[in-house]
Tab-separated table of C-alpha atoms in Angstrom:
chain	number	residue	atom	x	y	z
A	1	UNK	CA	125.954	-163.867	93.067
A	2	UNK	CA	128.865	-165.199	90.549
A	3	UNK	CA	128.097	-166.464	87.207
A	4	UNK	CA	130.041	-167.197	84.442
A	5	UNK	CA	128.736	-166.225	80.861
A	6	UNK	CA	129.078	-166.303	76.936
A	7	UNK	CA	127.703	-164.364	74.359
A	8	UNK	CA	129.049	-165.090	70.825
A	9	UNK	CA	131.236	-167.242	72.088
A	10	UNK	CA	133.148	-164.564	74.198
A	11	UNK	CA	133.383	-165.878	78.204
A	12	UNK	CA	132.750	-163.576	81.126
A	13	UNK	CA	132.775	-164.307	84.497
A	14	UNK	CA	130.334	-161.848	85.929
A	15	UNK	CA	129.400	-160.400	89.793
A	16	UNK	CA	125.486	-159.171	91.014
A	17	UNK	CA	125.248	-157.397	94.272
A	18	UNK	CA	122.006	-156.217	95.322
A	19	UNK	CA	122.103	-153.290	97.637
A	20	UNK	CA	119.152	-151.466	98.626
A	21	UNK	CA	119.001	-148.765	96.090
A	22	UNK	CA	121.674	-150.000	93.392
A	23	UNK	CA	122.864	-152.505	91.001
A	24	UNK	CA	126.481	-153.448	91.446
A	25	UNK	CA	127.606	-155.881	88.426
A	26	UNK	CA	131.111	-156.199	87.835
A	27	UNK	CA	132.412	-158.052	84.197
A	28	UNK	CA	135.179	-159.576	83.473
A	29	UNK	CA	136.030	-160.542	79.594
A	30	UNK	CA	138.228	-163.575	79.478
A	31	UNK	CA	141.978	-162.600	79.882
A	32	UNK	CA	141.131	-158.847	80.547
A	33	UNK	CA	140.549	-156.440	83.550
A	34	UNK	CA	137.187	-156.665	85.631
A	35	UNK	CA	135.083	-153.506	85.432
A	36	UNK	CA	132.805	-152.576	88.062
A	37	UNK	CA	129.448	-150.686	87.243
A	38	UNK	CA	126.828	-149.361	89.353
A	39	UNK	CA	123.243	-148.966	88.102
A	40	UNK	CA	120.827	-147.471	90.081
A	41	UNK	CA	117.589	-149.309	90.689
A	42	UNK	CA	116.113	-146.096	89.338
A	43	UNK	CA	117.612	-146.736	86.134
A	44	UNK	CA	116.665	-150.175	85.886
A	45	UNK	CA	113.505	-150.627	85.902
A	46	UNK	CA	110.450	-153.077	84.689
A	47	UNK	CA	107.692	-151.024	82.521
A	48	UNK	CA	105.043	-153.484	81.686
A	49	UNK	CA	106.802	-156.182	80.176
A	50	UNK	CA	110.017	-154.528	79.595
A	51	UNK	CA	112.976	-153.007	81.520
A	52	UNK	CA	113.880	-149.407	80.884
A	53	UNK	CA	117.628	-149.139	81.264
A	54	UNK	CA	119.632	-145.849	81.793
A	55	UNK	CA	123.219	-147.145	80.988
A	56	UNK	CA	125.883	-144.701	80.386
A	57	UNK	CA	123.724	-141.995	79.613
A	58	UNK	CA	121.631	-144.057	76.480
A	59	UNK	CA	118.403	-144.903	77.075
A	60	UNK	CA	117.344	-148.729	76.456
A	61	UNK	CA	114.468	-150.484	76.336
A	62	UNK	CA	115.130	-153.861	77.161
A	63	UNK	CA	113.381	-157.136	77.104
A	64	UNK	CA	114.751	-160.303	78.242
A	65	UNK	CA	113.322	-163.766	77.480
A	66	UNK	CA	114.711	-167.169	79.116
A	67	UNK	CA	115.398	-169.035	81.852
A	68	UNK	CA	117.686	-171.248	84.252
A	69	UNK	CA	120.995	-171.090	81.985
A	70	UNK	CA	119.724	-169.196	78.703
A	71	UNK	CA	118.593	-165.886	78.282
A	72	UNK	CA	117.782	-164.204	75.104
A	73	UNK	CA	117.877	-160.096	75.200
A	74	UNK	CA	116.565	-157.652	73.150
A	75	UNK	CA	116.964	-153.930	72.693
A	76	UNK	CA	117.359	-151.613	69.909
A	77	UNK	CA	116.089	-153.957	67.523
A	78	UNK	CA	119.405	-156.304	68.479
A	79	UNK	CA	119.706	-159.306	70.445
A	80	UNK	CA	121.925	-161.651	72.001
A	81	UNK	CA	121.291	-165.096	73.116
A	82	UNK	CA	123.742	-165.281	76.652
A	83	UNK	CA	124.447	-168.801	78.168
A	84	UNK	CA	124.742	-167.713	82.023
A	85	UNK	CA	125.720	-170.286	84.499
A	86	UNK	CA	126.003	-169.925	88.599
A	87	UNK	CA	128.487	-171.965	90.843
A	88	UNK	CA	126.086	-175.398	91.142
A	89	UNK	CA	125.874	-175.280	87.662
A	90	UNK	CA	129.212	-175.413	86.841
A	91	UNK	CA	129.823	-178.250	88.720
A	92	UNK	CA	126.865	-180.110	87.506
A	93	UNK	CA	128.322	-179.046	83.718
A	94	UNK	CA	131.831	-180.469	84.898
A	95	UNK	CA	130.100	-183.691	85.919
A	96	UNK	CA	127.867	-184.409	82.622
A	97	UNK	CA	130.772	-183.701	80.289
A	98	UNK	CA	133.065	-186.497	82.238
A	99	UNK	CA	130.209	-189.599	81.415
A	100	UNK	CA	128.657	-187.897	78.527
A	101	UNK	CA	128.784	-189.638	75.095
A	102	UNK	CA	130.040	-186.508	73.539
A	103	UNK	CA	127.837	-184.180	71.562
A	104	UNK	CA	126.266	-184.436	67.791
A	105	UNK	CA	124.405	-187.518	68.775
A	106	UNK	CA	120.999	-186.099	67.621
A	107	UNK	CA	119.250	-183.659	65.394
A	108	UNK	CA	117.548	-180.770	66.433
A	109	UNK	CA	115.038	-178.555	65.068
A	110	UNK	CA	116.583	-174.937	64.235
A	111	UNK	CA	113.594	-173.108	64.248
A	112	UNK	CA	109.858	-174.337	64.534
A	113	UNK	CA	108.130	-175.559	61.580
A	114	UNK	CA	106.469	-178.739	60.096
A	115	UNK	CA	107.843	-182.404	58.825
A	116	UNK	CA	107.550	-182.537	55.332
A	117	UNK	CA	109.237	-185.627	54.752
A	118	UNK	CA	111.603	-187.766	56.031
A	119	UNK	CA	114.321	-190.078	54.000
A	120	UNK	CA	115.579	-192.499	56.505
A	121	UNK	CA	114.281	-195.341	59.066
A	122	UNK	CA	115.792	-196.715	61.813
A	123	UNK	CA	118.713	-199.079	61.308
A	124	UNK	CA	120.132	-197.540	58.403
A	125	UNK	CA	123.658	-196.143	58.079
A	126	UNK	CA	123.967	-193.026	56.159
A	127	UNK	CA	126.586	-191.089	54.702
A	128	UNK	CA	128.034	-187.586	55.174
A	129	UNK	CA	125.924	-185.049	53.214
A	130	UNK	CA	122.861	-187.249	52.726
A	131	UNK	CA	119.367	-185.560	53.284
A	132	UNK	CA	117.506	-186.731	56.326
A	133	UNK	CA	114.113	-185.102	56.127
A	134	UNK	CA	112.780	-181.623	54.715
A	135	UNK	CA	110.983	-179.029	56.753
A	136	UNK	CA	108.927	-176.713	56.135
A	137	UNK	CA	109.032	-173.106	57.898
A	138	UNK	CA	107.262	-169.921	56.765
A	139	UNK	CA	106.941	-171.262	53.023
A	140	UNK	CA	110.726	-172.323	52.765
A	141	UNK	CA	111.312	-176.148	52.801
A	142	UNK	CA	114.485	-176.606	54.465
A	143	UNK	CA	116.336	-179.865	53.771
A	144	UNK	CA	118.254	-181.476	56.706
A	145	UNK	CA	121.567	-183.123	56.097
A	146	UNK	CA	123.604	-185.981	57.861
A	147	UNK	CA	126.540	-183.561	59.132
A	148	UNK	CA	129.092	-186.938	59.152
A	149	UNK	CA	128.224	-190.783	58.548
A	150	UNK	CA	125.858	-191.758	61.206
A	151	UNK	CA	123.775	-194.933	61.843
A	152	UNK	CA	119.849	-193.840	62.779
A	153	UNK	CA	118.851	-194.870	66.422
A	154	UNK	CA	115.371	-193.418	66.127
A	155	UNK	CA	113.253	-191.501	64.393
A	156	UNK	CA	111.293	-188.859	67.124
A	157	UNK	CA	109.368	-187.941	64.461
A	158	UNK	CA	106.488	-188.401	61.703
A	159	UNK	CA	105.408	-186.956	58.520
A	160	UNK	CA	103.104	-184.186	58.893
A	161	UNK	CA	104.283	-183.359	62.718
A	162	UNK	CA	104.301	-179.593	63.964
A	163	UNK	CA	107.671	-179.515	65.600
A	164	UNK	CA	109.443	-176.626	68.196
A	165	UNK	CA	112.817	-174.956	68.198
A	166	UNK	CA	115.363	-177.167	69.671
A	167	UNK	CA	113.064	-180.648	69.690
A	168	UNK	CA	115.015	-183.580	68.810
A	169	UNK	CA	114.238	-185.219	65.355
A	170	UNK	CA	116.751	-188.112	64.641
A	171	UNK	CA	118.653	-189.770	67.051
A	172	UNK	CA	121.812	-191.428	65.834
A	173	UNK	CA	124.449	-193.716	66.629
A	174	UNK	CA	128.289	-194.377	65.882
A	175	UNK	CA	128.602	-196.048	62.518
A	176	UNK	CA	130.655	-199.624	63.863
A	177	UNK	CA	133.784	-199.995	61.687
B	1	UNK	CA	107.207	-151.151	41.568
B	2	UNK	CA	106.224	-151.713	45.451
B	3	UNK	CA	102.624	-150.323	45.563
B	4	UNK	CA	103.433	-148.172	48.739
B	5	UNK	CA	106.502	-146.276	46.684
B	6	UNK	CA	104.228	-145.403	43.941
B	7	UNK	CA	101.555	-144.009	46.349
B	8	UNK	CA	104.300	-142.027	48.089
B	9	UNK	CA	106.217	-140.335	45.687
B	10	UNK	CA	102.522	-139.698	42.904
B	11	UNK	CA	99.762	-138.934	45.850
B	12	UNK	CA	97.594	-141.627	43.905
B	13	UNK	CA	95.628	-144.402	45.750
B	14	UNK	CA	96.489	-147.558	43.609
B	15	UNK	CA	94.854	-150.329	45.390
B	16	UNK	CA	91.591	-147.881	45.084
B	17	UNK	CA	92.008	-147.472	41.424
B	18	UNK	CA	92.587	-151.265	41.278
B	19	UNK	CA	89.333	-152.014	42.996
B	20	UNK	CA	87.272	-149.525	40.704
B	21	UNK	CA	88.806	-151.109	37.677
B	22	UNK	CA	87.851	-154.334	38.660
B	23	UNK	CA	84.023	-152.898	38.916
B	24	UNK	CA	84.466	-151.618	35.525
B	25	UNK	CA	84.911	-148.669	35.988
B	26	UNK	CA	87.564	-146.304	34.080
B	27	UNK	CA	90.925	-144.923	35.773
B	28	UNK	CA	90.270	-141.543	37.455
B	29	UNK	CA	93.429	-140.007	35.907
B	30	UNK	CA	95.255	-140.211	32.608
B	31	UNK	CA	99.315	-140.057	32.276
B	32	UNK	CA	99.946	-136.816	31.579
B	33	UNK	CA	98.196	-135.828	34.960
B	34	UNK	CA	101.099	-138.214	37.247
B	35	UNK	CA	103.272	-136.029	38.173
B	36	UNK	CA	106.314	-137.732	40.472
B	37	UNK	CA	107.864	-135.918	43.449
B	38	UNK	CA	111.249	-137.070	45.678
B	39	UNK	CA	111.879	-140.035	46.820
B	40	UNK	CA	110.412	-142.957	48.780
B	41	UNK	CA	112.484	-146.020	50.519
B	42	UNK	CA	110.534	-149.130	51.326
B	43	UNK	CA	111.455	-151.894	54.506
B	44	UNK	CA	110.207	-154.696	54.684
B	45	UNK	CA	110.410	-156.104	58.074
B	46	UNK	CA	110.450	-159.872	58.302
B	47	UNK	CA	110.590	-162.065	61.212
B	48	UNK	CA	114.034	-163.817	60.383
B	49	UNK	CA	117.567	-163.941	61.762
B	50	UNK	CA	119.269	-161.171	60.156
B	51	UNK	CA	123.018	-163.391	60.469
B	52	UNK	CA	121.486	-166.695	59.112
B	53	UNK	CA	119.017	-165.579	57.352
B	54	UNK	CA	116.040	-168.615	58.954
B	55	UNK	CA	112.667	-167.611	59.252
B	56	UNK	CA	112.016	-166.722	63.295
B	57	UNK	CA	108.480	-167.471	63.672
B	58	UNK	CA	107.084	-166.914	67.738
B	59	UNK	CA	105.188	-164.569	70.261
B	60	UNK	CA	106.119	-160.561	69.667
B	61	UNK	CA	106.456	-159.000	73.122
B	62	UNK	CA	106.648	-155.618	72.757
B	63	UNK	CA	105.425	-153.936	69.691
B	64	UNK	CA	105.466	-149.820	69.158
B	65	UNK	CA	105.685	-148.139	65.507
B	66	UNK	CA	107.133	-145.771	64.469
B	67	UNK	CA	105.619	-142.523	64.219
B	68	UNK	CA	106.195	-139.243	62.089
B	69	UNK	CA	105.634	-137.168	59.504
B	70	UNK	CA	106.774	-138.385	56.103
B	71	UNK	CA	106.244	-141.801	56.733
B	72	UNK	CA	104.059	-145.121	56.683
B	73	UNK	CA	103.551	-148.121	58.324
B	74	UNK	CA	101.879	-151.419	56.882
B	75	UNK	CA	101.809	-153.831	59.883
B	76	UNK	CA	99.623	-156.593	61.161
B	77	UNK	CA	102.303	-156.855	64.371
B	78	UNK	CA	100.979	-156.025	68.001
B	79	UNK	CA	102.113	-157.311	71.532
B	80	UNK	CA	101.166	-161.449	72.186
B	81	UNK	CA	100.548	-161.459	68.276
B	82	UNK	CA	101.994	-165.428	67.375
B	83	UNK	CA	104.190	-164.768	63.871
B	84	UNK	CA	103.065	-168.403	62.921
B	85	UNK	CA	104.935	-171.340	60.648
B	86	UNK	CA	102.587	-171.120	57.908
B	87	UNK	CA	102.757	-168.015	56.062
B	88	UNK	CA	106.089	-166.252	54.938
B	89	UNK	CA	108.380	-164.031	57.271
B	90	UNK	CA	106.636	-160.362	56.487
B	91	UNK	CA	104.961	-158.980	58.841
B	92	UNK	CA	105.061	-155.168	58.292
B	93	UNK	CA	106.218	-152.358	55.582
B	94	UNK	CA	107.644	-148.987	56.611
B	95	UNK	CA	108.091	-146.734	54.020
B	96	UNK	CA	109.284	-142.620	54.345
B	97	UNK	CA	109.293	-140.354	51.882
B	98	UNK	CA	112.128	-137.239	51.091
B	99	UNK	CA	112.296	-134.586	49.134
B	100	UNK	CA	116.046	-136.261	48.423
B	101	UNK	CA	116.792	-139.697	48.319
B	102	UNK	CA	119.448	-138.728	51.092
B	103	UNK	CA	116.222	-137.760	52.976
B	104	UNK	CA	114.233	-140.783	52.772
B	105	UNK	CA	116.551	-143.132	53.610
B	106	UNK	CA	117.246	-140.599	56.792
B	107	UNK	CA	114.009	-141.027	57.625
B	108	UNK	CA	114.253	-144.412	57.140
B	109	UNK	CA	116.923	-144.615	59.824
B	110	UNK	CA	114.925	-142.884	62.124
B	111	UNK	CA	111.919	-144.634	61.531
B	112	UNK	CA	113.635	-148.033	61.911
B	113	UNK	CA	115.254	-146.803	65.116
B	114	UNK	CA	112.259	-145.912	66.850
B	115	UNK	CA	110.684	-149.514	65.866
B	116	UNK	CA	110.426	-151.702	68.954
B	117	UNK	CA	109.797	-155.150	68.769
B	118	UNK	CA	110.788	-157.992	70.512
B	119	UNK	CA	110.620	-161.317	71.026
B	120	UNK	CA	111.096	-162.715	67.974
B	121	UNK	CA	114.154	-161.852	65.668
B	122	UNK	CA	113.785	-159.713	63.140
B	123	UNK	CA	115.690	-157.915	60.501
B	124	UNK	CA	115.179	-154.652	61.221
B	125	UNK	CA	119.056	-154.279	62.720
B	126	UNK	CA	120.539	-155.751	58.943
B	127	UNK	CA	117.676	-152.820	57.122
B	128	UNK	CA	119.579	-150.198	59.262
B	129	UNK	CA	123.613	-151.927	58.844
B	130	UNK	CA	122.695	-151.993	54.604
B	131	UNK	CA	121.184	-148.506	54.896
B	132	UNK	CA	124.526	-147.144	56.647
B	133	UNK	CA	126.878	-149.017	54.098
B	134	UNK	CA	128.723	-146.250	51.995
B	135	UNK	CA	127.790	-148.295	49.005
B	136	UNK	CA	124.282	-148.279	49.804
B	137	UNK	CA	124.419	-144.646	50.298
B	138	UNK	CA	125.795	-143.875	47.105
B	139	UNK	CA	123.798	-145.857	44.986
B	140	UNK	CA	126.497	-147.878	43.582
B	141	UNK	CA	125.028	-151.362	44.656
B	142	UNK	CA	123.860	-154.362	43.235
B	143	UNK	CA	121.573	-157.249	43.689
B	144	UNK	CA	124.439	-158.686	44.947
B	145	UNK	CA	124.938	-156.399	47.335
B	146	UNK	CA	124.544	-158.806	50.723
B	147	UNK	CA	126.536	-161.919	49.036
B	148	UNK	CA	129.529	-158.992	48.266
B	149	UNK	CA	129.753	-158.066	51.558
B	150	UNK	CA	128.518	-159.660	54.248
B	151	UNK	CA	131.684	-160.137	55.708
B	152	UNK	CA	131.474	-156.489	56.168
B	153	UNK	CA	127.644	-156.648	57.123
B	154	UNK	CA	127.610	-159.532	59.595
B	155	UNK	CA	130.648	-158.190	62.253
B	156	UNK	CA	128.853	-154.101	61.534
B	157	UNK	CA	125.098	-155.948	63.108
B	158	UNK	CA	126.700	-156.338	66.587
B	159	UNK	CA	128.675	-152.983	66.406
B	160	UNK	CA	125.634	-151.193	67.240
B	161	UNK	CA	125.075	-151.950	71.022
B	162	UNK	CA	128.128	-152.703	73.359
B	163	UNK	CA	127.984	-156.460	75.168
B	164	UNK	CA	127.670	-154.698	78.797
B	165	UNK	CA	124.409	-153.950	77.627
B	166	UNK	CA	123.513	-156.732	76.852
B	167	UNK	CA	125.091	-159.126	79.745
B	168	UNK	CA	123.748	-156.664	82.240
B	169	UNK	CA	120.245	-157.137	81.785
B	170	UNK	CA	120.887	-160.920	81.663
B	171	UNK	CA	122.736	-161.365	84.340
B	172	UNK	CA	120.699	-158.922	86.888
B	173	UNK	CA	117.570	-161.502	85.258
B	174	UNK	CA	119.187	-164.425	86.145
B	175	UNK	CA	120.014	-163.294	89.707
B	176	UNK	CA	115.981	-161.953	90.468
B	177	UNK	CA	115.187	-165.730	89.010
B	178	UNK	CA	117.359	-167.500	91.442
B	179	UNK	CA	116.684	-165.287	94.596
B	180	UNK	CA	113.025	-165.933	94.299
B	181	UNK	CA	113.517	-169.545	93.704
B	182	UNK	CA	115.916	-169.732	97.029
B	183	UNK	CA	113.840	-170.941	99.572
B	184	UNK	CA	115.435	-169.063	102.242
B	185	UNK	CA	113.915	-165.648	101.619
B	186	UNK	CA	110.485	-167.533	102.085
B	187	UNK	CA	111.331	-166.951	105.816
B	188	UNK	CA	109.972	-170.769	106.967
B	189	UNK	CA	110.548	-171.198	110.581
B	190	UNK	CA	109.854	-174.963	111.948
B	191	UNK	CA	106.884	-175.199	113.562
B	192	UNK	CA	108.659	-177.484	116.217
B	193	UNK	CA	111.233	-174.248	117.201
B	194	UNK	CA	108.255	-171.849	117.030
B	195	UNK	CA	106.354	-174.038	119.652
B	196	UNK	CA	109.713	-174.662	121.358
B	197	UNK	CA	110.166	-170.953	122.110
B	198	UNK	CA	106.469	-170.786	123.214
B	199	UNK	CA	106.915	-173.409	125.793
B	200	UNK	CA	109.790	-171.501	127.393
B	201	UNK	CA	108.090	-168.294	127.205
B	202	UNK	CA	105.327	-169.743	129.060
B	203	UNK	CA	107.595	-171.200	132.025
């Protein structure tokens, strides 16, 4: 199965065979030589609710979290969040980004927390810089910012709301000139 | 002080003493009976991104301590534990203890190595980056120690595990997810060709 992945912004197109008792995953970097590697199935596999991974004679305990085109892995008290993408999802990618409206039309929760408070309504046109609402995660209020001048579309949100990574808060629109 | 130091490196029980106070009651030991010995190194372990520094709150996967001689561990973490939004980050202490200071922070690195836990980010990878840094280890840093160099801190967090690793596991994940969401290995045979092959078995 072909995929094509990024981890810290680094692009790899990468190859999974399944044969009966091995692994075979071959990596390419961007610009640079593929390399093949074989892992036995013996020396990956799933322990409870982790994978035990033999890899070039190191031990890991791995544990991967995610789904579809985004999986987040963990191991030696590291991680890497890995954007992984197979051939139909390529070409549905190709296809948003030639209609799309381009990205940085909302804002997004970084983390889960809670709406403190929020500055703007609907309608009004704000400037590069100015705060949009504060949140509060794990006793830090953390005070969003307009990241250019915008014009707000909607407000997905209300005061006192219990919001996830990743939801969408504010939805904006081009300022007209 | 951090309570836990104290206790380490003078053998005396403070939150005990603390309690007894409170119920009146004198201290069980005078000044001239503390007597200090080595070292002890304290990490806290917080559920935040170690690059940006934003709390991580979530589900912990898998959780194992470390274990050991020399050492201690103040945790409330276990596996399906939710870190939630309300409180702040912490959610365990380690602390070891050397006759050196070289020691304790050796057994620091061993302690934080054998500390599993996943599922949410934590900052146990930045404790074990700042306890490697040779300014660290000579005792010639400051409380500005992470502003000074984390452009040497940041790239040294990802120098620990190659990306193979890493893209490995994913990639191997993402292949068992879409081979048991392709309907073809569900074997489904029409009913109208199994009945078809009956009929001209029959005849």
């Amino acid at each position: 199965m072909y995929f094509e992945a990024e981890i810290k912004g680094r692009k790899y197109k990468v190859d999974v065979i399944e044969t009966k008792g091995a692994w075979k995953v071959s990596l390419q970097p961007e610009g640079k030589n593929w390399n093949h590697y074989e892992i036995s199935k013996t020396d990956f596999q799933t322990a409870e609710e982790y994978i035990s991974f033999l890899f070039e004679g190191q031990s890991y305990l791995v544990d991967v979290i995610g789904q579809d085109t985004e999986y987040t892995v963990f191991t030696r008290n590291s991680f890497r969040t890995i954007k992984i993408f197979n051939d139909e999802m390529l070409l549905h990618r190709s296809l948003k980004k030639g209609g799309g409206l381009g990205g940085g039309q909302d804002l997004r929760a970084g983390m889960p927390g809670k709406i403190i408070e929020i500055f703007v309504k609907p309608g009004d046109v704000v400037k590069e810089g100015k705060s949009l609402l504060i949140m509060e995660a794990m006793k830090m209020e953390n005070e969003m910012r307009a990241a250019r001048d915008v014009k707000i579309k909607e407000i997905c949100i209300k005061q006192g709301d219990s919001v996830e990574s990743g939801a969408v808060l504010i939805k904006f629109e081009e300022v007209e000139s | 002080m951090e309570h836990p130091i104290t206790e380490a490196t003078t053998g005396v029980d403070l939150v005990k003493e603390q309690i007894y106070v409170a119920a009146g009651r004198p201290l069980s030991f005078k000044q001239e009976d503390l007597k200090q010995e080595g070292f002890a190194i304290e990490a806290r372990i917080c559920a935040e991104d170690p690059i940006t520094y934003k709390p991580s709150p979530g589900v912990i996967r898998a959780c194992r301590h470390p274990q050991g001689p020399f050492m201690r561990v103040d945790s409330y973490a276990y596996p399906g534990y939710e870190v939630p939004i309300y409180y702040d980050p912490m959610i365990a202490k380690v602390i070891t203890w050397g006759e050196t200071r070289e020691e304790a922070i050796n057994r620091m690195q061993r302690a934080l190595t054998e500390f599993v836990l996943t599922g949410i980010k934590t900052n146990i990878v930045l404790h074990k980056t700042i306890l490697d840094h040779p300014k660290f280890r000579d005792g010639s840093y400051t409380t500005q120690f992470i502003e000074k160099n984390f452009e040497v801190l940041e790239p040294q967090l990802f120098k620990q595990i190659d990306d193979p690793v890493f893209l490995i596991a994913a990639a191997i994940t993402a292949y068992n997810d879409r081979k048991s969401k392709d309907i073809r290995q569900l074997n489904l045979v029409s009913n109208w060709k199994r009945i078809g092959r009956k009929l001209v078995l029959r005849a």
